[in-house]
Coordinates of C-alpha atoms and ligand atoms in Angstrom, one line a residue:
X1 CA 73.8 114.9 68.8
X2 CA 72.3 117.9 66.6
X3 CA 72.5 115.3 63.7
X4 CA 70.6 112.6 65.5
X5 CA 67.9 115.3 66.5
X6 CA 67.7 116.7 62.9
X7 CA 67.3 113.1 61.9
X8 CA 64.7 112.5 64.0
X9 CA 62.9 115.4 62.7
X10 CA 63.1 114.3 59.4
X11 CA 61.8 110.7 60.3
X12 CA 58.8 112.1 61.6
X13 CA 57.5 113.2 58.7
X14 CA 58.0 110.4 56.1
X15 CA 55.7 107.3 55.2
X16 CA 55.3 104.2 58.2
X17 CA 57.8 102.3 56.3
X18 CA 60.8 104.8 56.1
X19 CA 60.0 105.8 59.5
X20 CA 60.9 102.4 60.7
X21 CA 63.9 102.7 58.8
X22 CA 64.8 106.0 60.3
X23 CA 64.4 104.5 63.7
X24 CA 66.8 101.2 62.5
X25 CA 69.4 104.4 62.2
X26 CA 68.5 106.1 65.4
X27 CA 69.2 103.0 67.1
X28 CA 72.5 102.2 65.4
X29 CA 73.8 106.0 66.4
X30 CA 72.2 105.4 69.9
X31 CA 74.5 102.1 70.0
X32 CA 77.5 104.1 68.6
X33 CA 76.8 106.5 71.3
X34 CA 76.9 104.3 73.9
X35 CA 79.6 102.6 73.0
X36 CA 81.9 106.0 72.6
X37 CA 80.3 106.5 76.5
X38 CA 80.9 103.3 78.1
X39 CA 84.6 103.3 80.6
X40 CA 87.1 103.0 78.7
X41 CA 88.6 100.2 77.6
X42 CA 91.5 97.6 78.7
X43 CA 93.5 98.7 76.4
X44 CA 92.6 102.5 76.5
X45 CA 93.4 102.2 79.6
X46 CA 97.0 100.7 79.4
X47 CA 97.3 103.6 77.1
X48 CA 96.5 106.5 79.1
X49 CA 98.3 105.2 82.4
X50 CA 101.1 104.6 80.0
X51 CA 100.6 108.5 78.5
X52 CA 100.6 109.8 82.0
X53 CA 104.1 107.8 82.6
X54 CA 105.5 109.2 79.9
X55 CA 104.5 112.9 80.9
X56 CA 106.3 112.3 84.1
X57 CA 109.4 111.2 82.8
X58 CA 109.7 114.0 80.3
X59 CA 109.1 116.5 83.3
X60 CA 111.7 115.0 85.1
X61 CA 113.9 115.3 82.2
X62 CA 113.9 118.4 82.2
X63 CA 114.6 119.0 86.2
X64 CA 118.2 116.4 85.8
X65 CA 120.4 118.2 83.5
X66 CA 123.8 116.5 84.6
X67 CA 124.2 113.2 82.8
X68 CA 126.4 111.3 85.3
X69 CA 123.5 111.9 88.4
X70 CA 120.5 109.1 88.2
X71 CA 117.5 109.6 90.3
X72 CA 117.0 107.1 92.5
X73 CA 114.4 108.0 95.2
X74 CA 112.3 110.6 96.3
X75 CA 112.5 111.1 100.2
X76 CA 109.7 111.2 102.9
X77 CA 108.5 114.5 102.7
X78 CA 110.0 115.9 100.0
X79 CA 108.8 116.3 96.3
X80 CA 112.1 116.1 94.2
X81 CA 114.1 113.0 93.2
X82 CA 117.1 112.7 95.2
X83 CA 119.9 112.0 92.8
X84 CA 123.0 109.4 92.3
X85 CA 126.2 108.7 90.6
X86 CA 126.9 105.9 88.3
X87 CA 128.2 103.5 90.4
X88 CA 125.3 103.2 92.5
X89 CA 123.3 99.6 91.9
X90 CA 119.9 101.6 90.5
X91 CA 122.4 103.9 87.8
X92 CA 120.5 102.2 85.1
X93 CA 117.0 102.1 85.5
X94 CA 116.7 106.1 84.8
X95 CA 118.4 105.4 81.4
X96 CA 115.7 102.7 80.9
X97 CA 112.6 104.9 82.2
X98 CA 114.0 107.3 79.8
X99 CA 114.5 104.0 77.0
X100 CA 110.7 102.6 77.7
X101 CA 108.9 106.2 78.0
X102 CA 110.7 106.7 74.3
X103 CA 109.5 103.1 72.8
X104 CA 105.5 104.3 74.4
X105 CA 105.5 107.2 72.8
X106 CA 108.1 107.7 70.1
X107 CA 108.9 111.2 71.1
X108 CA 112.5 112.1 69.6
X109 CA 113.5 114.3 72.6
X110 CA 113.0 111.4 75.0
X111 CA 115.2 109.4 72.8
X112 CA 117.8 112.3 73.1
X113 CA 117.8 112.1 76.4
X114 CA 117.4 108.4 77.1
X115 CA 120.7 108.4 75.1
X116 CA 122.3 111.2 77.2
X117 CA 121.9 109.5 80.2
X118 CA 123.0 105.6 79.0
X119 CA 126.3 106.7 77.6
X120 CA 128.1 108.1 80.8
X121 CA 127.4 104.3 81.9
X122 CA 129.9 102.7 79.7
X123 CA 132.6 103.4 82.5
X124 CA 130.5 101.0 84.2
X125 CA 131.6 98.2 81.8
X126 CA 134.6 98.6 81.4
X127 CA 135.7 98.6 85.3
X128 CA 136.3 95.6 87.2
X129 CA 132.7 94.3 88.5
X130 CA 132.2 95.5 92.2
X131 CA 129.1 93.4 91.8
X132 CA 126.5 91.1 90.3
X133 CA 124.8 95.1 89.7
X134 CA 126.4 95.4 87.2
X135 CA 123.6 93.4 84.9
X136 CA 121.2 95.9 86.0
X137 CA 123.4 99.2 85.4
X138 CA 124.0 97.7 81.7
X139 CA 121.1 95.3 80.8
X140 CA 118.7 98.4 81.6
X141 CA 120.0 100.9 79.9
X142 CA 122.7 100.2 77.1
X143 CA 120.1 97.0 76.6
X144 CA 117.0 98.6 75.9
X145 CA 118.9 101.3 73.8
X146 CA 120.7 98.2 71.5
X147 CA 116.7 96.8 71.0
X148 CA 115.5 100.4 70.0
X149 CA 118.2 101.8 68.1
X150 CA 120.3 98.9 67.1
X151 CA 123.4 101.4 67.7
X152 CA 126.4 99.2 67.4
X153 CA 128.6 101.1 69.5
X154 CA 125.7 100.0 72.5
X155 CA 126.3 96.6 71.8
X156 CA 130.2 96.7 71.9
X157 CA 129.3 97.9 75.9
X158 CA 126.9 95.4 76.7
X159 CA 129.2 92.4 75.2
X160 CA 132.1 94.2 77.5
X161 CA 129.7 94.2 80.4
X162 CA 129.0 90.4 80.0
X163 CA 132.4 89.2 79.9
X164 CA 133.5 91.7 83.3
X165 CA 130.2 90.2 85.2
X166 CA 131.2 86.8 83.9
X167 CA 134.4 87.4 86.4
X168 CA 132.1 86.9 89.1
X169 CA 131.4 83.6 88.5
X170 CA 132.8 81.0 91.0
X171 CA 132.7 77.4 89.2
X172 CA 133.1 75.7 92.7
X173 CA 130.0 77.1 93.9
X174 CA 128.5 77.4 90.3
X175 CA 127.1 80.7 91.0
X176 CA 128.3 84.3 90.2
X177 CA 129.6 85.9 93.5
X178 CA 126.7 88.6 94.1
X179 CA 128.7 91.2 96.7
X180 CA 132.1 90.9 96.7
X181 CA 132.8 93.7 98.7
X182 CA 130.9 92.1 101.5
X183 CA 133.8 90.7 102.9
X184 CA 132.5 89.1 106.2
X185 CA 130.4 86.1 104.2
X186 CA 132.6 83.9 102.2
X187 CA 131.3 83.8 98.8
X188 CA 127.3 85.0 98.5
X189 CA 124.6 84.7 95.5
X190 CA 121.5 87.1 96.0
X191 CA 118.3 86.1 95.0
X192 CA 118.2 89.6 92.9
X193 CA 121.1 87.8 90.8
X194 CA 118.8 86.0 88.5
X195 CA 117.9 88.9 86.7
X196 CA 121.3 89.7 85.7
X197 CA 122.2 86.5 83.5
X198 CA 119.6 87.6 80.9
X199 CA 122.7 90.0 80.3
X200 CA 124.8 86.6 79.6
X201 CA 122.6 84.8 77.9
X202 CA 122.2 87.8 75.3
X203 CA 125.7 88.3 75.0
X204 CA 126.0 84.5 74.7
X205 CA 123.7 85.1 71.5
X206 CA 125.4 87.8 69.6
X207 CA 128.9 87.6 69.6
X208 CA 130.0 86.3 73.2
X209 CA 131.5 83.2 74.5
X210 CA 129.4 80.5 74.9
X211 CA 130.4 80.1 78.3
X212 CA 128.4 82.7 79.4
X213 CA 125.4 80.8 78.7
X214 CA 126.9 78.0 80.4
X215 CA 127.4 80.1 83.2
X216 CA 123.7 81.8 83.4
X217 CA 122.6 78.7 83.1
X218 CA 124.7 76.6 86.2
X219 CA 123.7 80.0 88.0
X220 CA 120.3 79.6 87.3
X221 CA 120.8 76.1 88.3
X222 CA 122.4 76.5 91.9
X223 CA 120.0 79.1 92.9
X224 CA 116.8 77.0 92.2
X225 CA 118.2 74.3 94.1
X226 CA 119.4 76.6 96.9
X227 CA 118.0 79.6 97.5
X228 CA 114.5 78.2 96.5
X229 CA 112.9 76.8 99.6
X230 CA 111.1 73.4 99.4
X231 CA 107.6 75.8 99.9
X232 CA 108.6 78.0 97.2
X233 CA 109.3 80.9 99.3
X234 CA 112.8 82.2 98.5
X235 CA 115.6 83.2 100.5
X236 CA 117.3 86.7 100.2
X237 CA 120.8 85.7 100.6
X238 CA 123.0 82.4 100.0
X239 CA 126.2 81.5 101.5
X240 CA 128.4 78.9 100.5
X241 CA 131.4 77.2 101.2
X242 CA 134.6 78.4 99.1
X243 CA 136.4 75.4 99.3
X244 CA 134.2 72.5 98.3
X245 CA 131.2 74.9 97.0
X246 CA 128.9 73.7 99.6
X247 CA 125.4 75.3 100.5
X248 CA 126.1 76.8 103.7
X249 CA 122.6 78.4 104.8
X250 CA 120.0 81.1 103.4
X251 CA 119.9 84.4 105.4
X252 CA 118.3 87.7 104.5
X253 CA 119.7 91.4 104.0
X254 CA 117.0 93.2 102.9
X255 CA 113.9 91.4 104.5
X256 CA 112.3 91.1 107.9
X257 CA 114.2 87.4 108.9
X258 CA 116.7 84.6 107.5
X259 CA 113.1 82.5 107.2
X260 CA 110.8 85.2 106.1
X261 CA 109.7 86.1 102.6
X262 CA 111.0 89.3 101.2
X263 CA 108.3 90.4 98.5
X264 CA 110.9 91.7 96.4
X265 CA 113.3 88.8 96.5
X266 CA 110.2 86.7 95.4
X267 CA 109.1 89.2 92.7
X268 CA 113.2 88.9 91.5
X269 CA 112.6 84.9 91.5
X270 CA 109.4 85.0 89.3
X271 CA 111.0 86.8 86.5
X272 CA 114.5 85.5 86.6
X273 CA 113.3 81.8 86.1
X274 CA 110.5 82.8 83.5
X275 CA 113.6 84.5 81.9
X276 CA 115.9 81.9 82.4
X277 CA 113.3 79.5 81.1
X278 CA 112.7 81.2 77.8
X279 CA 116.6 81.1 77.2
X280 CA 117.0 77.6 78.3
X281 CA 113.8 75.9 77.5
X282 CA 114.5 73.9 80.7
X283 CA 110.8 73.1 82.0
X284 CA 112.2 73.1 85.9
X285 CA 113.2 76.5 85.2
X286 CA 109.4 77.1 84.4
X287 CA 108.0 75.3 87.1
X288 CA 109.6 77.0 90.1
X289 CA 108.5 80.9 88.3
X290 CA 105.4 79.2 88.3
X291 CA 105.2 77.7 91.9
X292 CA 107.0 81.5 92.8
X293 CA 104.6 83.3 91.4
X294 CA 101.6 81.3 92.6
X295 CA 103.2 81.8 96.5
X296 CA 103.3 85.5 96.1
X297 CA 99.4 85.6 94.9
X298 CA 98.3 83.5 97.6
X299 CA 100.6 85.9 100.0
X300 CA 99.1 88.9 98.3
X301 CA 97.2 91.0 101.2
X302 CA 93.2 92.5 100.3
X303 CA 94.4 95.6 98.3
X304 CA 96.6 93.2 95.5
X305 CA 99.8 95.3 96.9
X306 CA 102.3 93.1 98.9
X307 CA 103.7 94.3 101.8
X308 CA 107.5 94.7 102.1
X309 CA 108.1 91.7 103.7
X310 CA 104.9 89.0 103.7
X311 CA 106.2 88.3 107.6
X312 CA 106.5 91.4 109.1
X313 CA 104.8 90.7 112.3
X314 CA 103.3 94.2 112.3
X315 CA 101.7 93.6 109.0
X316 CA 98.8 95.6 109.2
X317 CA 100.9 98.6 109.8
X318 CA 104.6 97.6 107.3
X319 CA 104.8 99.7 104.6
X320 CA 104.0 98.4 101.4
X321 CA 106.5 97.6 98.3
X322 CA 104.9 98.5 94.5
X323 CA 108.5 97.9 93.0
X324 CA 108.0 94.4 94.0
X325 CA 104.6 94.4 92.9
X326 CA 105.6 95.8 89.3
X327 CA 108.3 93.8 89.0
X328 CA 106.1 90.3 89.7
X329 CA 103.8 91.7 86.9
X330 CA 106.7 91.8 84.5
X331 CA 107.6 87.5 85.3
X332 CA 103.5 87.2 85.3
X333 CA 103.6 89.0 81.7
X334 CA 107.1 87.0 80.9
X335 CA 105.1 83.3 82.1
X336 CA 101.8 83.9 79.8
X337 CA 104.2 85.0 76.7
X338 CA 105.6 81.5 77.3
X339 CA 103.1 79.1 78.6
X340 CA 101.5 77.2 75.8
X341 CA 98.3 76.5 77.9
X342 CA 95.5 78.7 77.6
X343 CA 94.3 78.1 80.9
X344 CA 97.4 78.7 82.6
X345 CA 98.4 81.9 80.3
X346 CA 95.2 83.4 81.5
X347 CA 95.6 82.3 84.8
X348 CA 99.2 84.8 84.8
X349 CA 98.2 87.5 82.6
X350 CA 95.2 88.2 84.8
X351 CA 97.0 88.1 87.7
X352 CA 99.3 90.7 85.8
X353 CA 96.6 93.1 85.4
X354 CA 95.3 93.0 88.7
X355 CA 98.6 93.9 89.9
X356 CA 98.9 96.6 87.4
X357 CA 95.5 98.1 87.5
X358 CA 95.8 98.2 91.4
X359 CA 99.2 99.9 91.1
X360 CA 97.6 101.9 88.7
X361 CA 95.1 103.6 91.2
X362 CA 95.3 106.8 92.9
X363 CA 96.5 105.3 95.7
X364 CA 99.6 104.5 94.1
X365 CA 99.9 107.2 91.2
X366 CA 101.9 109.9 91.9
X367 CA 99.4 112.0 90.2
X368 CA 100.5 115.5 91.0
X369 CA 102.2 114.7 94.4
X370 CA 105.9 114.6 93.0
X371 CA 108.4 113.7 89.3
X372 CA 107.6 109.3 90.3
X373 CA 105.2 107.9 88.3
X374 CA 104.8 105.4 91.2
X375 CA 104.5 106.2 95.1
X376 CA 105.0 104.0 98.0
X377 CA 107.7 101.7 97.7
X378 CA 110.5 100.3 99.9
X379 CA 114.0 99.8 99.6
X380 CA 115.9 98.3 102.8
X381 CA 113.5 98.6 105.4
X382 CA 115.7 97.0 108.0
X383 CA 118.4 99.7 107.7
X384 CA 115.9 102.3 107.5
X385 CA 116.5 103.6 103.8
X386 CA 113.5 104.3 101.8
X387 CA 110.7 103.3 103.0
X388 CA 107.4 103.9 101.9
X389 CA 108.7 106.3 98.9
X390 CA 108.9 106.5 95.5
X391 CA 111.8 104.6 93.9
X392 CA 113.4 104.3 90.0
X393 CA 113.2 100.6 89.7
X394 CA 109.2 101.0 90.6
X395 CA 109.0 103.4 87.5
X396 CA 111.1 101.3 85.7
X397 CA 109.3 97.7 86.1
X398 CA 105.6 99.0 86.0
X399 CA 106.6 101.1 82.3
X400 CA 108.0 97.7 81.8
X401 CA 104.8 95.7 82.3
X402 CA 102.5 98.2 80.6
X403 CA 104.5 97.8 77.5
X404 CA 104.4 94.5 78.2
X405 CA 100.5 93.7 78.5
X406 CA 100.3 96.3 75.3
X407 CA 101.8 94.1 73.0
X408 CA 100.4 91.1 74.8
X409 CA 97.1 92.4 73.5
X410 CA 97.9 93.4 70.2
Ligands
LIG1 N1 119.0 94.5 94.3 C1 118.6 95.2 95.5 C2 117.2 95.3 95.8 O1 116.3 94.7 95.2 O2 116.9 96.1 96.6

C-alpha cells in the first residue's frame, strides 16, 4: 500500500502520456489487491479446513500415550475422547486419522505416531476373524501405512488379514458372514460389509489368491441383488438361509425400522459399489452407487446433513449423523474419479462439496469445543450409544474426502 501511494505521487507529476501509463499500473496493483482480498479460494479453503484437522489430531496425539487404546468417541457432555482396545470394530480408524493427517501435512512426528498406533493392530490379523471388522481395523490403518510408506512388513499384515477375513466367506450364500458372534440369525451380511472387500481385492492384486477377488466380487454381487431394495434404499441387515443360501429377509440393527433407511448404511452402499466398481469394472456395480447416492441427495434434509435415520418419525427433532455424511462424500469423490461423463462427474463432485463445505461449518467443527475434528454424529441410536457426539470414523471419512477433493483438483 505505501508503494502504491508513493507511485501515485510520482505519477502525478510526469507528462499526460506517462501518467496514463502510471495509472495502467495503479490499476493492475488495484486488481492484484483485490484479488489477494477476495474469500478465499476452493481450494484454499480445502487447505485450511484440512490444516485445522491436522492440528487436532496432533493435539490428540499428544493426550493418548498408550498404543493399544483407540479413541473412539467423545461422550455427551464431556470434552475428552473416550478410549478403546484393539479389538473394538473402530481400532483402526485412529491409526488412519493419524495416516491421512500425516499424508496432509507431511509432518514426521505424525508419521511416528501414526506408526505407533497401526502396529499393536497386527494381533488383529493374525486372530481368527470375530467379524467382517476386521477389513476396517486392517484396511484403515496397516493400508494407508503400506500406500505411504511402502513398509513391507505392513503389507505381510494386510495379506494375513485378507486371507483370515476371507474365512468368513460362506459360498452357499455367496457372501462373507458379517457377525458371527450373533448367534440368534443364521448366517447375516451387513450392508457396512462392502467396504471391507476393497481389503480383498488389494490383496488379490499383490500377492494373494485370486479367490479373494472372486469372493469380493460374488459378495459384492449377492448384496446388490439383496440388500439393495428395488427403490435403491438399502437394507441394514440380511439374513439368509444356511442350507440352500436363500434370501431370507432385510432387517435393521442400527436404524430406526427393518423398512427404513439408515443414513449410514446408505453412505456404506455408495462407496462400496463405487469401490467395487473401480476393481471390477462391472457397470451394474456403478449403476446402483449411482442410483444410492442419488436416493440419499434427494433424502438430504435443508441443512445438506442427513439425519440418523431418513425415517425417524420425529425427524425434525433426530439427531443428525456427519459420519454418514463424510463418508457419502468419500463414494461421491470415488463416482466422479470414475465416471467418464463430464456431466455426471460434476453432477457427484459437487454434491461432494456441498456435503463437505456444510460439514465444514461451525456448526459441525469442533473448533475449540473438544480433541474431534467433527461434532455431532451417531452411532447406534436405537441402543442408545452415541448419539449426537463426536465419533473416529467421522474424523476419519471427512480427512478422507478432503484429501480426496484436493487431488481431484490438482
Ligand atoms: N459398522 C458399524 C457402523 O457403521 O456403525
Amino acid at each position: 500500500m505505501i508503494q502504491r501511494i508513493k507511485l501515485v505521487k510520482t505519477c502525478a507529476a510526469t507528462s499526460t502520456s506517462t501518467r496514463w501509463f502510471c495509472k495502467e499500473i495503479v490499476s493492475c496493483l488495484a486488481l492484484l489487491c483485490l484479488i489477494a482480498c477476495t474469500p478465499q479460494s476452493k481450494e484454499s479453503s480445502i487447505d485450511q479446513t484440512l490444516a485445522f484437522g491436522v492440528e487436532k489430531v496432533k493435539s490428540s496425539a499428544n493426550m493418548i500415550t498408550s498404543y493399544d487404546r483407540m479413541p473412539r468417541r467423545i461422550p455427551a457432555g464431556e470434552t475428552e475422547w473416550q478410549t478403546v482396545g484393539l479389538h473394538d470394530w473402530t481400532s483402526g480408524f485412529w491409526p488412519g486419522v493419524l495416516w491421512y493427517a500425516y499424508e496432509a501435512s507431511g509432518d514426521e512426528s505424525l508419521k511416528q505416531a501414526a506408526e505407533k498406533f497401526t502396529e499393536p493392530l497386527a494381533i488383529i490379523a493374525q486372530s481368527t476373524a470375530d467379524d467382517h471388522d476386521i477389513g476396517f481395523q486392517i484396511y484403515c490403518s496397516f493400508g494407508n501405512g503400506y500406500r505411504l510408506t511402502g513398509n513391507e512388513a505392513y503389507k505381510a499384515v494386510m495379506l494375513q488379514a485378507a486371507d483370515t477375513l476371507a474365512t468368513l466367506y460362506n459360498p452357499i450364500v455367496g457372501s462373507i458372514h458379517s457377525w458371527p458372534k450373533k448367534k440368534e440369525f443364521p448366517h447375516n451380511t451387513i450392508i457396512d460389509n462392502m467396504m471391507n472387500l476393497e481389503l480383498l481385492f488389494w490383496a488379490s492384486k499383490n500377492g494373494g489368491s485370486q479367490q479373494l477377488y472372486e469372493i469380493a466380487e460374488q459378495h459384492a454381487e449377492t448384496t446388490r441383488k439383496t440388500l439393495v431394495r428395488s427403490d435403491f434404499t438399502t437394507y441394514h441387515v440380511g439374513l439368509f438361509d444356511t442350507l440352500d443360501g436363500h434370501f431370507i429377509k432385510g432387517i435393521t440393527h442400527q436404524g430406526y425400522a427393518d423398512d427404513s433407511q439408515w443414513a449410514r448404511g446408505q453412505a456404506w452402499g455408495i462407496y462400496g459399489f463405487a469401490m467395487s466398481h473401480r476393481e471390477t469394472g462391472r457397470a451394474d456395480f456403478l449403476e446402483t452407487s449411482k442410483k444410492l447416492a442419488d436416493v440419499f441427495m434427494s433424502l438430504l434434509p435443508e441443512d445438506g446433513i442427513p439425519y440418523w435415520d431418513f425415517n425417524d418419525p420425529d425427524i425434525s427433532h433426530a439427531p443428525k449423523d456427519a459420519s454418514a455424511a463424510a463418508i457419502a462424500a468419500c463414494g461421491m469423490l470415488e463416482l466422479a474419479e470414475l465416471l467418464d461423463d463430464p456431466q455426471e462427474k460434476s453432477k457427484y463432485k459437487s454434491a461432494a462439496i456441498a456435503l463437505i463445505d456444510r460439514l465444514s461449518t461451525d456448526e459441525y467443527l469442533s473448533r475449540a469445543q473438544n480433541p474431534a475434528i467433527l461434532l455431532h454424529s451417531t452411532g447406534h441410536k436405537p441402543k442408545g450409544k452415541e448419539i449426537d457426539v463426536p465419533i473416529i470414523y467421522a474424523d476419519y471419512y471427512f480427512m478422507e474426502a478432503l484429501l480426496r477433493l484436493r487431488k481431484l483438483d490438482k
